[in-house]
């Protein structure tokens, strides 16, 4: 583990540096809780100041010097003080000493923990702050007694006092990535941020404890925390110091809140003395939080609960949990999650006697996508004689916990005892789901069809057929899938969940076919009925997200992708370890980042998806294919090829419906290694296959890739009656009339402009892509326009180059075949001369700097102008800025 780097706090650091070097000369004090990062911020700011420009003294006050006169400034003042001076005279002497040592430079006095200064030192600091050429910087800890001279610094308007808050989620993520040497799984980062409450010191202790206990692991370059909290002695000591000594009454308050938070104040005061509640709040151990009309009590810091729960004896723990359950049962389970909380308290206290309560709670937990909690409750319900209903639910949850072998075993234990059709139908669908997606057994489709036909009740048969339909869609047996799904929708007796699952099947296929309006209507209908199907079939959300994600990705609706990634489901799935949900949404997020040209974000996010889905084969191949695309966008051929190989290895045969994404990524891998003929051949064949399968939405994007590779005249499709074949451009014109949305006509125009060689049309297409945030496509269309302009009038490319430079500024490093066309073959000397000329350096000055003749410099510039297609110096800067990957040096 590397040294902790200074991450974030950019605004605070800038403010500190501005205070030291500003014209007003005002100082700055940062206040905050222990461990929030005040001292580190002060050190970083002082280290950034020039010792040639400033006379800098850094002081660290401490409790050991607080009783000594000038003990706080012992590092600054001479060891011997003049004798016989009055207290005021000593202060004037000290100021004169510092002024003399400063030798005319502005003084910067930095004091860490200024609240620990002894009275004479505090008075001297106040006097220095009043000097015209001195600035006082420092830190204060909240809750401490502040010496009056220090307090007067801001009351006398000599310094600004700024509260330093905790790190935000993004800053915590950045700090974790910096210290661990790589990106951190989003869920792990969120949990560590929540537990540390954004406190860097506590975060450090959590990470050190997790590292020492092997609770941090790295998969596909992404760090992931198991979530098991190791309380190292140093961390426990920190928390103990904050909690302090507790009376029995206050301890009872804190323990009840630790096991029950958020706990309604009215419930808490029924179990403890209200005076102890007030004491706990005054000491900063608990806090009051309004939730609608209820006033809830929470611990002031998440780690307080961890320490209290770990140290509470087992017998008292069980008593407290039973007490909490009894309190809530007496007042009535008024809120939806009250049932879940009572069930958990009853289970943990050993007082759970009602398997129906546990089963209902397990279903509720699964409906919130809390997989670990749902697993525990469903297993307890099964052990408590919950029967086949408990077995079905537990097996379903185990499937989504990536434990399909356990799930099958649970179902097979109860299969022989099932007598009625309702339970038999549910058992069949649960077992079919685990067998097909969990164990990748394609024969499951025929098995479930045969056994479903034996059911006599129409509603039970409809449920089985809905599952068969979506399985057949994933296997690409689309005609049968449509027939079965439509039959379920046409049957009035079909249960709500079965109907909406069938609707998701059709919506997914409609999206792949380019029928985006019909797909959107169907998905909206499924969403509208969520309250009716979520309790019965919460995992239907995943089928809906796959249909919705397919539509948004194929139609180029990046704003729509942003919306679902930020939706409540994403938060619930992440918090509840619902990996298929978080993994798929991460794939969509990476896709949107890639099309916006944010290659770093795309690669990091797709790596995160690969790590989350490492133990599941449902979307693993798709995640690696997106990773291959992100690596290809950055020009990393080795990484792209490795990711593509991993996509092939992990892709499940039963997920054949995803083949367009994988094969499109394969084309990108061919292109990034420089084999455009292979990429063209592969993508042309893929377009033909997609046309035969009727997946017009996918076909359009594959043909777009061919246009991006400047292959708009390539032949695709079957032989026509005249003996020829359509070109990519001609086929796109046909698709623009068949596929919904604004993207198809834009892509068709792109192809026609590429064939005609019209720079104006290409630039208009680029504007259309840019308006939809499809920045990579916009940059490539602009680059193609510039390439078509090369033989034209000199000086005509300036505006286009400016547009390309602006587009590339929105991107990370982007390397694609279209953009590579603009990379001229300049020698190292030509690059050197061109950069200087673009910066406004005259030819004579360039010649002197590079030890060349002025004539040689002019000759170099003429060759540069010719290669770049510009008229002269006026266009040179824009030309260089429009070079993809150009960062002031020669691009690789």
Short mmCIF file of N, CA and C in Angstrom, two decimals, residues 102-167:
data_model
loop_
_atom_site.label_atom_id
_atom_site.label_comp_id
_atom_site.label_asym_id
_atom_site.label_seq_id
_atom_site.Cartn_x
_atom_site.Cartn_y
_atom_site.Cartn_z
N UNK A 102 13.01 37.38 8.83
CA UNK A 102 12.32 37.38 7.54
C UNK A 102 13.09 38.14 6.49
N UNK A 103 13.92 39.07 6.90
CA UNK A 103 14.78 39.82 5.97
C UNK A 103 13.97 40.47 4.85
N UNK A 104 12.87 41.08 5.21
CA UNK A 104 12.08 41.80 4.23
C UNK A 104 11.04 40.97 3.51
N UNK A 105 11.08 39.65 3.68
CA UNK A 105 10.07 38.80 3.02
C UNK A 105 8.78 38.80 3.83
N UNK A 106 7.64 38.63 3.18
CA UNK A 106 6.37 38.48 3.92
C UNK A 106 6.44 37.27 4.84
N UNK A 107 5.89 37.42 6.01
CA UNK A 107 5.91 36.32 6.99
C UNK A 107 4.65 35.48 6.83
N UNK A 108 4.83 34.16 6.84
CA UNK A 108 3.71 33.22 6.89
C UNK A 108 3.92 32.35 8.12
N UNK A 109 3.03 32.48 9.09
CA UNK A 109 3.08 31.68 10.31
C UNK A 109 1.96 30.66 10.27
N UNK A 110 2.31 29.39 10.18
CA UNK A 110 1.33 28.30 10.09
C UNK A 110 1.30 27.55 11.41
N UNK A 111 0.14 27.48 12.05
CA UNK A 111 0.01 26.89 13.37
C UNK A 111 -1.01 25.75 13.33
N UNK A 112 -0.56 24.54 13.51
CA UNK A 112 -1.47 23.40 13.59
C UNK A 112 -1.96 23.25 15.02
N UNK A 113 -3.26 23.02 15.19
CA UNK A 113 -3.89 22.91 16.52
C UNK A 113 -3.66 24.18 17.34
N UNK A 114 -4.07 25.30 16.78
CA UNK A 114 -3.87 26.59 17.45
C UNK A 114 -4.62 26.67 18.77
N UNK A 115 -5.62 25.84 18.98
CA UNK A 115 -6.36 25.86 20.25
C UNK A 115 -5.50 25.38 21.42
N UNK A 116 -4.35 24.74 21.12
CA UNK A 116 -3.47 24.23 22.17
C UNK A 116 -2.32 25.20 22.50
N UNK A 117 -2.35 26.40 21.94
CA UNK A 117 -1.30 27.38 22.24
C UNK A 117 -1.42 27.87 23.68
N UNK A 118 -0.27 28.08 24.29
CA UNK A 118 -0.24 28.70 25.62
C UNK A 118 -0.60 30.18 25.48
N UNK A 119 -1.03 30.83 26.56
CA UNK A 119 -1.49 32.23 26.46
C UNK A 119 -0.47 33.19 25.85
N UNK A 120 0.82 33.18 26.24
CA UNK A 120 1.75 34.12 25.60
C UNK A 120 1.91 33.86 24.11
N UNK A 121 1.97 32.58 23.71
CA UNK A 121 2.09 32.26 22.28
C UNK A 121 0.86 32.73 21.52
N UNK A 122 -0.32 32.53 22.12
CA UNK A 122 -1.56 32.98 21.46
C UNK A 122 -1.56 34.49 21.29
N UNK A 123 -1.08 35.20 22.31
CA UNK A 123 -1.02 36.66 22.21
C UNK A 123 -0.04 37.10 21.13
N UNK A 124 1.10 36.39 21.02
CA UNK A 124 2.08 36.72 19.99
C UNK A 124 1.51 36.48 18.59
N UNK A 125 0.78 35.37 18.42
CA UNK A 125 0.16 35.08 17.12
C UNK A 125 -0.80 36.20 16.75
N UNK A 126 -1.58 36.67 17.72
CA UNK A 126 -2.52 37.76 17.44
C UNK A 126 -1.77 39.03 17.03
N UNK A 127 -0.65 39.30 17.69
CA UNK A 127 0.14 40.49 17.37
C UNK A 127 0.75 40.38 15.98
N UNK A 128 1.25 39.19 15.63
CA UNK A 128 1.82 38.97 14.29
C UNK A 128 0.76 39.16 13.22
N UNK A 129 -0.45 38.68 13.50
CA UNK A 129 -1.54 38.80 12.51
C UNK A 129 -1.86 40.26 12.21
N UNK A 130 -1.56 41.14 13.17
CA UNK A 130 -1.84 42.56 12.96
C UNK A 130 -0.74 43.24 12.13
N UNK A 131 0.40 42.57 11.94
CA UNK A 131 1.49 43.15 11.16
C UNK A 131 1.09 43.24 9.70
N UNK A 132 1.61 44.25 9.02
CA UNK A 132 1.22 44.49 7.63
C UNK A 132 1.75 43.42 6.69
N UNK A 133 2.92 42.87 6.99
CA UNK A 133 3.55 41.93 6.06
C UNK A 133 3.51 40.50 6.58
N UNK A 134 2.50 40.17 7.37
CA UNK A 134 2.42 38.82 7.95
C UNK A 134 1.04 38.22 7.74
N UNK A 135 1.01 36.91 7.53
CA UNK A 135 -0.23 36.16 7.36
C UNK A 135 -0.22 34.97 8.31
N UNK A 136 -1.28 34.78 9.03
CA UNK A 136 -1.41 33.64 9.94
C UNK A 136 -2.34 32.61 9.31
N UNK A 137 -1.86 31.38 9.23
CA UNK A 137 -2.65 30.24 8.77
C UNK A 137 -2.70 29.23 9.90
N UNK A 138 -3.78 28.48 10.01
CA UNK A 138 -3.81 27.52 11.11
C UNK A 138 -5.01 26.62 11.09
N UNK A 139 -5.05 25.73 12.10
CA UNK A 139 -6.16 24.79 12.25
C UNK A 139 -6.64 24.81 13.69
N UNK A 140 -7.91 24.52 13.86
CA UNK A 140 -8.55 24.43 15.17
C UNK A 140 -9.41 23.18 15.19
N UNK A 141 -9.49 22.53 16.34
CA UNK A 141 -10.35 21.36 16.47
C UNK A 141 -11.68 21.77 17.09
N UNK A 142 -12.76 21.32 16.48
CA UNK A 142 -14.09 21.63 17.00
C UNK A 142 -14.25 21.09 18.42
N UNK A 143 -15.01 21.83 19.22
CA UNK A 143 -15.33 21.37 20.56
C UNK A 143 -14.27 21.66 21.60
N UNK A 144 -13.17 22.30 21.24
CA UNK A 144 -12.11 22.60 22.18
C UNK A 144 -12.21 24.05 22.67
N UNK A 145 -11.62 24.31 23.85
CA UNK A 145 -11.56 25.66 24.38
C UNK A 145 -10.53 26.46 23.59
N UNK A 146 -10.93 27.60 23.04
CA UNK A 146 -10.06 28.40 22.19
C UNK A 146 -9.48 29.56 23.01
N UNK A 147 -8.15 29.75 23.02
CA UNK A 147 -7.58 30.91 23.71
C UNK A 147 -8.19 32.21 23.17
N UNK A 148 -8.42 33.17 24.06
CA UNK A 148 -9.08 34.41 23.65
C UNK A 148 -8.33 35.15 22.54
N UNK A 149 -6.98 35.25 22.58
CA UNK A 149 -6.31 35.94 21.46
C UNK A 149 -6.51 35.26 20.12
N UNK A 150 -6.64 33.94 20.13
CA UNK A 150 -6.89 33.22 18.87
C UNK A 150 -8.32 33.46 18.41
N UNK A 151 -9.27 33.42 19.35
CA UNK A 151 -10.66 33.69 18.99
C UNK A 151 -10.81 35.09 18.42
N UNK A 152 -10.00 36.02 18.95
CA UNK A 152 -10.08 37.41 18.49
C UNK A 152 -9.56 37.58 17.07
N UNK A 153 -8.84 36.59 16.57
CA UNK A 153 -8.32 36.70 15.20
C UNK A 153 -9.46 36.89 14.20
N UNK A 154 -10.53 36.12 14.36
CA UNK A 154 -11.64 36.29 13.41
C UNK A 154 -12.69 37.28 13.89
N UNK A 155 -12.82 37.43 15.20
CA UNK A 155 -13.77 38.44 15.66
C UNK A 155 -13.24 39.85 15.38
N UNK A 156 -11.91 40.01 15.33
CA UNK A 156 -11.32 41.31 14.96
C UNK A 156 -11.11 41.42 13.45
N UNK A 157 -11.59 40.45 12.70
CA UNK A 157 -11.55 40.47 11.24
C UNK A 157 -10.11 40.46 10.69
N UNK A 158 -9.24 39.73 11.39
CA UNK A 158 -7.86 39.59 10.91
C UNK A 158 -7.68 38.34 10.05
N UNK A 159 -8.49 37.33 10.30
CA UNK A 159 -8.42 36.09 9.52
C UNK A 159 -9.85 35.64 9.19
N UNK A 160 -9.93 34.76 8.20
CA UNK A 160 -11.21 34.10 7.90
C UNK A 160 -11.23 32.75 8.61
N UNK A 161 -12.36 32.41 9.17
CA UNK A 161 -12.55 31.11 9.82
C UNK A 161 -13.43 30.25 8.91
N UNK A 162 -12.91 29.10 8.50
CA UNK A 162 -13.62 28.23 7.56
C UNK A 162 -13.79 26.85 8.19
N UNK A 163 -15.01 26.35 8.19
CA UNK A 163 -15.29 25.00 8.66
C UNK A 163 -14.89 24.01 7.58
N UNK A 164 -14.00 23.09 7.91
CA UNK A 164 -13.57 22.06 6.95
C UNK A 164 -14.46 20.84 7.13
N UNK A 165 -15.29 20.60 6.15
CA UNK A 165 -16.22 19.48 6.24
C UNK A 165 -15.58 18.16 5.84
N UNK A 166 -16.33 17.08 5.94
CA UNK A 166 -15.80 15.76 5.55
C UNK A 166 -15.61 15.67 4.05
N UNK A 167 -14.84 14.69 3.63
CA UNK A 167 -14.68 14.42 2.20
C UNK A 167 -16.01 13.99 1.61
#
